Short mmCIF file of C-alpha atoms in Angstrom, two decimals:
data_model
loop_
_atom_site.label_atom_id
_atom_site.label_comp_id
_atom_site.label_asym_id
_atom_site.label_seq_id
_atom_site.Cartn_x
_atom_site.Cartn_y
_atom_site.Cartn_z
CA GLN Y 248 75.21 8.59 44.67
CA LEU Y 249 72.87 7.85 41.79
CA GLN Y 250 72.78 10.53 39.10
CA LEU Y 251 70.22 10.74 36.30
CA VAL Y 252 70.41 12.64 33.03
CA GLU Y 253 67.48 12.95 30.63
CA SER Y 254 67.80 13.53 26.90
CA GLY Y 255 65.73 13.33 23.74
CA GLY Y 256 63.28 16.16 24.24
CA GLY Y 257 62.37 18.63 21.54
CA LEU Y 258 59.63 20.15 19.42
CA VAL Y 259 57.30 17.80 17.57
CA GLN Y 260 54.02 18.19 15.71
CA PRO Y 261 50.80 16.68 17.06
CA GLY Y 262 50.65 13.01 16.20
CA GLY Y 263 54.43 12.73 16.16
CA SER Y 264 56.80 10.67 18.27
CA LEU Y 265 59.77 11.20 20.54
CA ARG Y 266 61.96 8.87 22.55
CA LEU Y 267 63.36 10.11 25.81
CA SER Y 268 66.33 8.53 27.53
CA CYS Y 269 67.30 8.52 31.18
CA ALA Y 270 70.93 7.62 31.68
CA ALA Y 271 72.12 6.67 35.15
CA SER Y 272 75.56 6.78 36.67
CA GLY Y 273 76.99 6.11 40.08
CA ARG Y 274 75.04 2.91 40.75
CA THR Y 275 73.58 0.02 38.87
CA LEU Y 276 69.89 0.39 38.07
CA ASP Y 277 68.95 -3.24 38.64
CA TYR Y 278 67.30 -2.66 42.00
CA TYR Y 279 65.70 0.70 41.27
CA TYR Y 280 62.22 1.65 40.26
CA ILE Y 281 62.40 4.32 37.58
CA GLY Y 282 59.60 6.76 36.97
CA TRP Y 283 58.91 9.40 34.37
CA PHE Y 284 57.14 12.53 35.51
CA ARG Y 285 56.17 15.74 33.78
CA GLN Y 286 55.39 19.27 34.78
CA ALA Y 287 53.57 21.66 32.52
CA LEU Y 288 53.77 25.42 33.01
CA GLY Y 289 51.68 26.44 36.00
CA ARG Y 290 50.78 22.89 36.94
CA GLU Y 291 51.94 20.38 39.51
CA ARG Y 292 54.34 17.62 38.66
CA GLU Y 293 52.48 14.47 37.67
CA GLY Y 294 53.41 10.83 37.24
CA VAL Y 295 53.47 9.48 33.70
CA THR Y 296 54.83 5.96 33.95
CA SER Y 297 57.15 3.78 35.99
CA ILE Y 298 58.99 0.49 35.71
CA GLY Y 299 60.04 -1.94 38.39
CA GLY Y 300 63.57 -2.97 39.24
CA ARG Y 301 64.04 -6.71 39.05
CA ASP Y 302 60.45 -7.49 38.08
CA ALA Y 303 60.26 -4.74 35.41
CA ASN Y 304 56.52 -4.36 35.89
CA THR Y 305 55.19 -1.26 34.19
CA TYR Y 306 52.60 1.27 35.28
CA TYR Y 307 50.98 4.06 33.29
CA ALA Y 308 48.84 7.09 33.92
CA ASP Y 309 45.49 6.84 32.16
CA SER Y 310 46.33 9.88 30.03
CA VAL Y 311 49.21 8.08 28.29
CA LYS Y 312 48.09 4.45 28.19
CA GLY Y 313 48.37 3.04 24.70
CA ARG Y 314 50.56 5.93 23.53
CA PHE Y 315 53.65 5.83 25.77
CA THR Y 316 55.92 2.87 26.50
CA ILE Y 317 58.57 2.65 29.18
CA SER Y 318 61.45 0.21 28.92
CA ARG Y 319 64.82 -0.33 30.53
CA ASP Y 320 68.24 -1.63 29.55
CA ASN Y 321 70.07 -2.35 32.78
CA ALA Y 322 73.28 -3.24 30.92
CA LYS Y 323 73.34 0.32 29.60
CA SER Y 324 71.95 1.81 32.83
CA THR Y 325 69.32 3.53 30.73
CA VAL Y 326 65.55 3.80 30.81
CA TYR Y 327 63.56 4.88 27.79
CA LEU Y 328 60.23 6.54 27.26
CA GLN Y 329 58.79 6.05 23.80
CA MET Y 330 56.06 8.61 23.19
CA ASN Y 331 53.75 8.17 20.21
CA SER Y 332 50.64 10.01 19.05
CA LEU Y 333 51.75 13.07 20.94
CA LYS Y 334 49.20 15.73 21.79
CA PRO Y 335 49.61 19.41 22.66
CA GLU Y 336 48.62 18.58 26.24
CA ASP Y 337 51.74 16.39 26.51
CA THR Y 338 53.83 19.57 26.42
CA ALA Y 339 55.87 19.73 29.63
CA ILE Y 340 59.28 19.29 31.15
CA TYR Y 341 59.84 15.56 31.55
CA TYR Y 342 61.84 14.22 34.46
CA CYS Y 343 63.09 10.77 35.27
CA ALA Y 344 63.44 9.70 38.87
CA ALA Y 345 64.59 6.66 40.80
CA VAL Y 346 63.97 4.93 44.10
CA SER Y 347 65.45 1.73 45.47
CA GLU Y 348 62.93 -1.09 45.46
CA PHE Y 349 64.05 -1.85 49.03
CA GLU Y 350 62.81 1.59 50.08
CA LEU Y 351 59.46 1.25 48.35
CA ARG Y 352 56.68 -0.58 50.22
CA PRO Y 353 55.02 -3.23 48.06
CA ASP Y 354 51.59 -1.61 48.42
CA VAL Y 355 52.74 1.61 46.73
CA ARG Y 356 54.98 0.24 43.99
CA GLY Y 357 52.28 0.71 41.36
CA GLN Y 358 51.76 4.35 42.29
CA ILE Y 359 53.55 6.95 40.19
CA ARG Y 360 53.91 9.58 42.88
CA PRO Y 361 56.73 12.14 42.94
CA ASP Y 362 57.02 11.97 46.74
CA LEU Y 363 58.01 8.29 46.54
CA TYR Y 364 61.12 8.96 44.45
CA ALA Y 365 64.49 9.96 45.87
CA TYR Y 366 66.74 10.73 42.91
CA TRP Y 367 65.86 13.15 40.10
CA GLY Y 368 67.27 14.30 36.83
CA GLN Y 369 67.25 17.90 35.61
CA GLY Y 370 64.50 17.38 33.05
CA THR Y 371 64.09 17.71 29.30
CA GLN Y 372 61.57 19.90 27.51
CA VAL Y 373 58.96 18.30 25.27
CA SER Y 374 56.84 20.65 23.18
CA VAL Y 375 54.00 19.45 20.96
CA SER Y 376 52.79 22.11 18.59
CA SER Y 377 51.97 22.68 14.95
#
């Protein structure tokens, strides 16, 4: 069973940066798509970014393009989310999630949709405030 644990959240001022980590255990990450999602208070969970398994293609929501960067280190079974130029509207609980690339149809691999992902971490709080 694949298990995911997020870390790196915290309180940061607008314009600041944070790096989130998603550490996996139980299985190798090589063949998994990993996505980052967030859920603000009173809002639905939304997709932020995702990265492919073997191809490592990356996908971003328009709201974070140019500010956030996803990367993976399969040797460490860890995926990172570097968040720069943070805004108050980025405040949310951030979750990482995983799905096997063999269970993801090619036509939806670029879609960062929560319903496509099978394994979830517990989340880490990110708060952007002065």
